[in-house]
Short mmCIF file of C-alpha atoms and ligand atoms in Angstrom, two decimals:
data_model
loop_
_atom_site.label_atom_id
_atom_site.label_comp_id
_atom_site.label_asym_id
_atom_site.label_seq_id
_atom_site.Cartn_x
_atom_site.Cartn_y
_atom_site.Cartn_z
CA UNK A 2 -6.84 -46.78 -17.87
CA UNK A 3 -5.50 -44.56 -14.84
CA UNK A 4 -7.31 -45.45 -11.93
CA UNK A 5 -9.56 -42.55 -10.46
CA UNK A 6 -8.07 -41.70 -6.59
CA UNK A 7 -10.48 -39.90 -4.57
CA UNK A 8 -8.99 -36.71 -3.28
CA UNK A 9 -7.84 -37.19 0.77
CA UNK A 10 -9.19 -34.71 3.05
CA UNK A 11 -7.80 -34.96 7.20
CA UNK A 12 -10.36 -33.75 9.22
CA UNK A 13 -9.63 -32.59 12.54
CA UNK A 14 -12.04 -31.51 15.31
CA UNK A 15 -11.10 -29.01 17.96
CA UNK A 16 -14.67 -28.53 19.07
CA UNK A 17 -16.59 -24.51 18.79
CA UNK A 18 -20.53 -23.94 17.94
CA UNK A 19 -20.15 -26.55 14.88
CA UNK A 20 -19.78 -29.28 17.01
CA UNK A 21 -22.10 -28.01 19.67
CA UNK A 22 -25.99 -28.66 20.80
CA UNK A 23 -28.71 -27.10 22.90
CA UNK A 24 -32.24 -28.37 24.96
CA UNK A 25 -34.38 -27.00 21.89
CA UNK A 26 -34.41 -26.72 18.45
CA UNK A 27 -34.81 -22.79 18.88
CA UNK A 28 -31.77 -22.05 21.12
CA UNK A 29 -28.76 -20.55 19.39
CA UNK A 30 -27.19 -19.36 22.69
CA UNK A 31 -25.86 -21.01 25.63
CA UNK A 32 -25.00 -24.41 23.93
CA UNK A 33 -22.58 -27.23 24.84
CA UNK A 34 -19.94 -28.53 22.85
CA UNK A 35 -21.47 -32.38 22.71
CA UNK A 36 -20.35 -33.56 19.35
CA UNK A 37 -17.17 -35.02 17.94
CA UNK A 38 -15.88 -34.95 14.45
CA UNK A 39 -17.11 -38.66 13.71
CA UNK A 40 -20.30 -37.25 14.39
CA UNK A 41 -20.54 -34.16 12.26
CA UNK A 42 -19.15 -35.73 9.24
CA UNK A 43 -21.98 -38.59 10.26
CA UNK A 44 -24.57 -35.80 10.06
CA UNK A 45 -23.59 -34.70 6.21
CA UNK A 46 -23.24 -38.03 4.26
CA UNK A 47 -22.86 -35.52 1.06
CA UNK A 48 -19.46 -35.21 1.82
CA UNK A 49 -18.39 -38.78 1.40
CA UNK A 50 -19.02 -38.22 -2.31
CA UNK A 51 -16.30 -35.40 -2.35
CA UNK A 52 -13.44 -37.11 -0.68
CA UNK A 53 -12.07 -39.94 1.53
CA UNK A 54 -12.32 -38.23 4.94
CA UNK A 55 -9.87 -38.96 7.48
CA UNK A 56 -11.34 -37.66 10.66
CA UNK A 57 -8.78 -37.03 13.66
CA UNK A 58 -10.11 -35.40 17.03
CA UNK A 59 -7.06 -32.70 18.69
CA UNK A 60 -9.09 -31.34 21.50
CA UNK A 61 -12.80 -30.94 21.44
CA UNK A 62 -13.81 -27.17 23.35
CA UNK A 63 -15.06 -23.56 22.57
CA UNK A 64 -12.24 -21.74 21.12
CA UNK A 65 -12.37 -19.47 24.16
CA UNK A 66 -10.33 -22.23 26.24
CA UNK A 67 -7.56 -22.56 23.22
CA UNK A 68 -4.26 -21.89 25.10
CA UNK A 69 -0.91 -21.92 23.16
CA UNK A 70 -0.27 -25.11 24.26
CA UNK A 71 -3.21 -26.28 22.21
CA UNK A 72 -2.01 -24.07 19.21
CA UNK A 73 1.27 -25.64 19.20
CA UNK A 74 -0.55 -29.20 19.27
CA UNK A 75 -3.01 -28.13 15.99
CA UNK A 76 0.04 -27.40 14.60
CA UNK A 77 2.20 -29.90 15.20
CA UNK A 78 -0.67 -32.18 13.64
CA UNK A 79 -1.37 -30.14 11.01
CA UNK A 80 2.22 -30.38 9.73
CA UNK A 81 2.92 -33.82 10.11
CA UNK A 82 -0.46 -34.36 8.09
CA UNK A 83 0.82 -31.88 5.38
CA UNK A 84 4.56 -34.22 5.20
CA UNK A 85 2.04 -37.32 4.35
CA UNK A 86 1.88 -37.60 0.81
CA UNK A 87 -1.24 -39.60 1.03
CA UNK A 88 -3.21 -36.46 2.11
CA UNK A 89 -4.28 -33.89 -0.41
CA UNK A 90 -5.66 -31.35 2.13
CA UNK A 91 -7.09 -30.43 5.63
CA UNK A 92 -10.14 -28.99 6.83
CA UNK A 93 -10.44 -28.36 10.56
CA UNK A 94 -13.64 -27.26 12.09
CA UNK A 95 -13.31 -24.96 14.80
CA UNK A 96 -15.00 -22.59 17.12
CA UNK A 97 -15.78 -18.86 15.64
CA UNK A 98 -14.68 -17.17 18.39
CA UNK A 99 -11.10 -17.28 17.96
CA UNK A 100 -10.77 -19.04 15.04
CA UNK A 101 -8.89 -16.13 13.13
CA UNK A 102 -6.14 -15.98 15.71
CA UNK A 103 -5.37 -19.88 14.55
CA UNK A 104 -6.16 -19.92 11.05
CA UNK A 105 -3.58 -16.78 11.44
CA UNK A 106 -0.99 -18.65 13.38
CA UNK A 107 -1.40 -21.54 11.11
CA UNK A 108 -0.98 -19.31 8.15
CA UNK A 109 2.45 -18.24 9.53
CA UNK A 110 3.84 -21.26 10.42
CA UNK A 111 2.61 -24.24 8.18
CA UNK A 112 4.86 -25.13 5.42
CA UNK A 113 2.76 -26.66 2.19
CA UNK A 114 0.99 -25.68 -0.50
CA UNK A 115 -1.66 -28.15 0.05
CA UNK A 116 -5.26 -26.48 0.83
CA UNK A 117 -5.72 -25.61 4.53
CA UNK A 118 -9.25 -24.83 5.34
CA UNK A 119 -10.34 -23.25 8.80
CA UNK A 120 -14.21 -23.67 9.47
CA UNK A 121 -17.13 -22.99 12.19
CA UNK A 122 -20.43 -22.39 12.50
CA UNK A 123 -22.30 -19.70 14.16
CA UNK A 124 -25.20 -21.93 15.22
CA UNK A 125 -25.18 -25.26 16.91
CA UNK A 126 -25.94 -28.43 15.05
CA UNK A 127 -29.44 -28.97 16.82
CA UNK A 128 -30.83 -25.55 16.11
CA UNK A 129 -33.86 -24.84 13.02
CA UNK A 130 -31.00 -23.86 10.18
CA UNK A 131 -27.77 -24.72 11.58
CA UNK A 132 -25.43 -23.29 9.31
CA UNK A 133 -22.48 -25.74 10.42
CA UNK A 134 -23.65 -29.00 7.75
CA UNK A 135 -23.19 -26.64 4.81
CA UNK A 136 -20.42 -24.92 6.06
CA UNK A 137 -18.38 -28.04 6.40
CA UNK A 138 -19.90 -29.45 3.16
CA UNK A 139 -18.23 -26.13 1.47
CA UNK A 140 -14.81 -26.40 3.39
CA UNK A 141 -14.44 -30.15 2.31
CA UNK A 142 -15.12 -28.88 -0.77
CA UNK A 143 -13.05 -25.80 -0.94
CA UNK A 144 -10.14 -28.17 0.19
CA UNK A 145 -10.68 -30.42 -2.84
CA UNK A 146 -10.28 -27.60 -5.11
CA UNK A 147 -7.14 -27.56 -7.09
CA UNK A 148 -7.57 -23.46 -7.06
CA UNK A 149 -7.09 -23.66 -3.39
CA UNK A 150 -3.73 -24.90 -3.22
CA UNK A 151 -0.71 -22.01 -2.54
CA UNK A 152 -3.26 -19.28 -0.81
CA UNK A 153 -2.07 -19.95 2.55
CA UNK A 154 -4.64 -21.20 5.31
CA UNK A 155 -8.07 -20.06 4.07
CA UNK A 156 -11.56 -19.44 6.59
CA UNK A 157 -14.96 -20.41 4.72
CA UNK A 158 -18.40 -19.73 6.48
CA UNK A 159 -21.80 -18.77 4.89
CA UNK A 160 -20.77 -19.36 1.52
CA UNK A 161 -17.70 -16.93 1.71
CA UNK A 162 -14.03 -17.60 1.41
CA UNK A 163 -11.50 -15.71 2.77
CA UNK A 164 -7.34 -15.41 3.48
CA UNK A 165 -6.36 -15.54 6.96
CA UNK A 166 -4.67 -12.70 7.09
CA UNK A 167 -7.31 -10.68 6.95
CA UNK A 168 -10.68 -12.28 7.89
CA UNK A 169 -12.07 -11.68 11.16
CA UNK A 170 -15.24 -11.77 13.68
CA UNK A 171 -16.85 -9.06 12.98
CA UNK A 172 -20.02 -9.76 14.91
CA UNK A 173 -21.56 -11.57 17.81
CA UNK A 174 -24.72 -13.40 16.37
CA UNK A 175 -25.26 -12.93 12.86
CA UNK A 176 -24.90 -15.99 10.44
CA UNK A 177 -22.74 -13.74 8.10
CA UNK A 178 -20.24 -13.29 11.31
CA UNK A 179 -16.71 -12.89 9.46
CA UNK A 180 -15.66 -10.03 7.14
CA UNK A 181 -12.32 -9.52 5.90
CA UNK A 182 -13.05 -5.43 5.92
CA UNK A 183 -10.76 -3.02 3.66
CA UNK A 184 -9.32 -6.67 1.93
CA UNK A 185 -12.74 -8.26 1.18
CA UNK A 186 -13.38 -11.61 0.79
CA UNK A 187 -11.30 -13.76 -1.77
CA UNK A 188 -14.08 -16.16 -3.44
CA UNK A 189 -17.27 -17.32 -3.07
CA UNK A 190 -18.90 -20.99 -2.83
CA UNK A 191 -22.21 -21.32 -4.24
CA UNK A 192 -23.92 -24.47 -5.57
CA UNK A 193 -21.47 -26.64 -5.25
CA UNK A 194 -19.17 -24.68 -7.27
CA UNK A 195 -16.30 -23.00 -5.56
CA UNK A 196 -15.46 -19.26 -7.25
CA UNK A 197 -11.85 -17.40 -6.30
CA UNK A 198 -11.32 -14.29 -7.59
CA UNK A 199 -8.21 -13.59 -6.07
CA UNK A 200 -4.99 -14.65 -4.08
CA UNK A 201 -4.31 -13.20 -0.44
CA UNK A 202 -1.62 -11.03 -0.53
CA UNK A 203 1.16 -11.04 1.93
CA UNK A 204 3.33 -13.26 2.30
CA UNK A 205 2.26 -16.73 3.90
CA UNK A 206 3.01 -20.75 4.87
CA UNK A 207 6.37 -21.55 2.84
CA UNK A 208 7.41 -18.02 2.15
CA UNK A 209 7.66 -17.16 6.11
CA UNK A 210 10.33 -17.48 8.06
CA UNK A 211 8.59 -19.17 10.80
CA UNK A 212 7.49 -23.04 11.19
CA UNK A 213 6.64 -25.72 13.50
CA UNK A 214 9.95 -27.26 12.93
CA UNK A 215 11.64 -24.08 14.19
CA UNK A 216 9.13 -23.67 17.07
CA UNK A 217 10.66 -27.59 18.57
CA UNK A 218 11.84 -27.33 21.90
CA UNK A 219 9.45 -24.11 22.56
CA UNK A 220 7.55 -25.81 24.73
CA UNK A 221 6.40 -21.86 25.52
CA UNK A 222 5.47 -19.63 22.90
CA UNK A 223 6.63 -16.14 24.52
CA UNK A 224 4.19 -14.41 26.91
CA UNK A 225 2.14 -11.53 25.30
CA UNK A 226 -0.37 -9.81 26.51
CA UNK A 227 -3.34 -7.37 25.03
CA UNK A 228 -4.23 -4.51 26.86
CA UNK A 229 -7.34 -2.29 25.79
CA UNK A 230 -6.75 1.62 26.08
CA UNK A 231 -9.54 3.94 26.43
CA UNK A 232 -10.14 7.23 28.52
CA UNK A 233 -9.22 7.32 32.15
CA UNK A 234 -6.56 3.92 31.35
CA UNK A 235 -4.31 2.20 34.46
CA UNK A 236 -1.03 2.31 33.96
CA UNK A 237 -1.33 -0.56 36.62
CA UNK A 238 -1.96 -2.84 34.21
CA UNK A 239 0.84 -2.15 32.08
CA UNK A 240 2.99 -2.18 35.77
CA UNK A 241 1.54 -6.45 35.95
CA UNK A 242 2.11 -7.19 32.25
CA UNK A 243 6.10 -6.31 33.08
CA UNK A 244 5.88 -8.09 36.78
CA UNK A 245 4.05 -11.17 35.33
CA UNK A 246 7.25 -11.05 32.77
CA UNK A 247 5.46 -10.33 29.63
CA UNK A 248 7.93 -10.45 26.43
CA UNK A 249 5.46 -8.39 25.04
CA UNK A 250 2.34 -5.76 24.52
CA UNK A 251 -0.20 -5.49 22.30
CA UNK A 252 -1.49 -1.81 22.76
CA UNK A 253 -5.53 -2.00 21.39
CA UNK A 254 -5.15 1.60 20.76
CA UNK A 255 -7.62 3.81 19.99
CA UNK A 256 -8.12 5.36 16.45
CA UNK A 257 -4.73 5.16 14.32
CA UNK A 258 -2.96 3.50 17.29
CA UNK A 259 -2.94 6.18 19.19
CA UNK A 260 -1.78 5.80 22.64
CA UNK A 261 -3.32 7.61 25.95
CA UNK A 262 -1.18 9.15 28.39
CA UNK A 263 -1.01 6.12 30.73
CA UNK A 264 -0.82 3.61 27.52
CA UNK A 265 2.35 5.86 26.10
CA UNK A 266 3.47 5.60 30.00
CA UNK A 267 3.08 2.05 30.09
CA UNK A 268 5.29 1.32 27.20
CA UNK A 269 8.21 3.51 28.13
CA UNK A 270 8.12 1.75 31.48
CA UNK A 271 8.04 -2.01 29.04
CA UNK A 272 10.42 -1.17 26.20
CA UNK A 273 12.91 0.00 28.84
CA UNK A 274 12.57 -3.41 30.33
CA UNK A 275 13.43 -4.77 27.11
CA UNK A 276 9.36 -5.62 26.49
CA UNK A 277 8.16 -5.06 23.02
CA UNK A 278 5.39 -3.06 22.87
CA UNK A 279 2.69 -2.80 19.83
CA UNK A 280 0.71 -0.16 18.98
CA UNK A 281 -2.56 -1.84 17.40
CA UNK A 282 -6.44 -0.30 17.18
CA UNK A 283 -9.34 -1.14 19.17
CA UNK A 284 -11.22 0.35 15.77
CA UNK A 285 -11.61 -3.30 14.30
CA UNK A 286 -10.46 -1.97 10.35
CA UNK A 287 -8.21 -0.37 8.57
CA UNK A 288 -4.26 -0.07 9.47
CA UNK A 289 -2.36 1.74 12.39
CA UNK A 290 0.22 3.61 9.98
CA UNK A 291 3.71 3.69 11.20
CA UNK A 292 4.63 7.09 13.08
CA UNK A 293 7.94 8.92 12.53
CA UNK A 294 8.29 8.96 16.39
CA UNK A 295 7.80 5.43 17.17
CA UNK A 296 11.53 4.17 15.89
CA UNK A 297 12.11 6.94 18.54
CA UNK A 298 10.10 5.04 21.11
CA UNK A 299 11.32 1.83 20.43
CA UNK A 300 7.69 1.09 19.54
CA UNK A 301 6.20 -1.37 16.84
CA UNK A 302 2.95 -0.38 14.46
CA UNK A 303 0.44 -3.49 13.67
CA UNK A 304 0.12 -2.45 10.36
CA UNK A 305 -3.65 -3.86 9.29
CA UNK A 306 -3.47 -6.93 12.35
CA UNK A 307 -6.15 -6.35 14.82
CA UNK A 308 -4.98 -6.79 18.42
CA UNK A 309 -5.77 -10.59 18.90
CA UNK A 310 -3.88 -10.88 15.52
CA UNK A 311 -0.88 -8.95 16.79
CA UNK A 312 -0.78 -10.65 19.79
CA UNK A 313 -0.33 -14.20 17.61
CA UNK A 314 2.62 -12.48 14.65
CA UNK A 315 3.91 -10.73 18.05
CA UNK A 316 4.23 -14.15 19.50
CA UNK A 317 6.22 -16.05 16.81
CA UNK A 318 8.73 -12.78 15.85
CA UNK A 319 9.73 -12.62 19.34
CA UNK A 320 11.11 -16.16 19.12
CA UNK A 321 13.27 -14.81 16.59
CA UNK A 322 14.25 -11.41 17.63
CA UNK A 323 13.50 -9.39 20.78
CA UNK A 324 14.63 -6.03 18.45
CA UNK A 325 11.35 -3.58 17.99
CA UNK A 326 12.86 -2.82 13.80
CA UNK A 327 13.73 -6.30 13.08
CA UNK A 328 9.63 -6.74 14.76
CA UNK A 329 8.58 -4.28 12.61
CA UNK A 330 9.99 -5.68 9.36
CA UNK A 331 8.19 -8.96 10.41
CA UNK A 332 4.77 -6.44 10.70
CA UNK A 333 5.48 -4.84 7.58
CA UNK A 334 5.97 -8.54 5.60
CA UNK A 335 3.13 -10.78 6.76
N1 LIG B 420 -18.42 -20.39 21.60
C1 LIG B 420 -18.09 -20.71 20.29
C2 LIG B 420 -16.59 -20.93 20.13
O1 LIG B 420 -16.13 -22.00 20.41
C3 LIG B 420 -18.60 -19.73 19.32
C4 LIG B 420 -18.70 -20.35 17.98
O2 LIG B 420 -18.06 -21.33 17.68
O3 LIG B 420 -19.45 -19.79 17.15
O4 LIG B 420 -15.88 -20.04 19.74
#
């Protein structure tokens, strides 16, 4: 008779709300990351049932202080994890708010069709209905799910599933905190029963041209910075972005991308130092079309990537090409 194997879940810990605690029971705001992973897989015994965990902390903060340093390091573990044929998936709990900018990065760069399962909570583990125990319950389990495997990295809170590509923080407080807007939300996870409707669309993990392997010897990932337009902008800040020797700019433009006078300013002064500059929206949904003028400009659209997004896809093509069309393709494709 075969012998039953428990499926093999890593777990890795880089810290966020989920692994955080406050004074009183009531306080879901100014918290302290306190906990380690040994201790929130401690706290839900369930989960022992699902899988063999394998818990492994990488750094242990609020996702605020995640540097690319630190992405390059969840990565690098991530994919040596993935090569180990003894591990059926990973599940790695992590602070809400930047958690799609790695779940993103990871989705671009990991190379395996093995379940990849971003997760956080929205409040900490000591308050009256912490949402993290459940949360983590449903990643482990989303992980284990056969249906799982080839969607690229997925990001489950309050009972949703979604791609990376498009899910985001949508707002500040709210339990339901993450929306994937025009996309929607792949599946669902209710009752212990995971439900995907869907796959993500574009392209993702094996089909990208970018991975950790490629990114060896980048001890740097190149400098890119975000600026925020609005009425009355500084075309000062543009001016430090080229002196602090950005390699690129993510425009958070307003509407459709649309660029003020000092933000259009700002990017001729860039692209003609060789800078490439991105034309995103500050809007939060929808995409930034592609305008006939900006092949003209030497200027990039974001397509449906917000800014932070942008900033991470921005990132990786520019270790591959400092030309704005061969940019764009890369914009266009994932
Ligand atoms: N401050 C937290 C973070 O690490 C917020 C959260 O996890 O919900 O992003």
């Amino acid at each position: 008779m075969p012998h039953y194997r428990p499926p093999v879940i890593a777990l890795l810990g880089t810290g966020g709300t989920i692994a955080a605690t406050a004074p009183s029971t009531t306080a879901v705001a100014d918290y302290t990351v306190t906990e380690g992973v040994q201790a929130l897989l401690s706290a839900v015994p369930e989960i022992n049932a699902l899988a063999e965990l394998r818990p492994q902390q990488v750094f242990n903060v609020d996702s605020r202080c995640i540097d690319n340093a630190m992405l390059l390091q969840l990565g690098t573990a991530v994919d040596s994890l993935l090569a180990d044929d003894a591990i059926d998936g990973i599940v790695i709990t992590h602070g809400t708010d930047t958690l799609e900018e790695t779940a993103y990065f990871l989705n671009l760069v990991i190379k395996s069709h093995k379940p990849v399962v971003v997760v956080g909570a929205m409040r900490p583990g000591s308050a009256m209905s912490a949402d993290g125990p459940l949360n983590l319950y449903n990643a482990v389990l989303l992980a284990t799910s056969p249906h799982a495997q080839g969607l690229g990295v997925l990001v489950t809170l309050n009972d949703a599933v979604h791609a990376a590509r498009y899910v985001r923080k949508a707002h500040t407080t709210h339990v339901q905190a993450f929306s994937s807007e025009d996309a929607g939300c792949i599946g669902r996870i209710h009752n212990g029963r995971v439900m995907l409707s869907r796959g993500p669309a574009p392209c993702h993990t094996r089909d990208t041209e970018f991975s950790m392997q490629g990114l060896q010897g980048q001890h740097q990932l190149p400098w890119v910075d975000v600026l925020y337009d609005h009425q009355n902008a500084g075309l000062h800040l543009y001016r430090a972005a080229i002196e602090a020797g950005a390699r690129g700019i993510v425009v958070a433009a307003c509407g459709n991308g649309s660029l003020s006078t000092q933000a259009e300013e700002g990017c001729r002064l860039a692209v003609a130092q060789g800078i490439v500059c991105v034309r995103s929206s500050r809007t939060g949904a929808g995409l930034v079309s592609a305008s006939q003028q900006d092949a003209a400009r030497r200027l990039v659209s974001s397509n449906t990537l917000n800014p932070q997004k942008a900033r991470i896809l921005l990132m990786l093509a520019l270790t591959r090409s400092t030309d704005p069309a061969a940019i764009q393709a890369c914009f266009d494709r994932y």
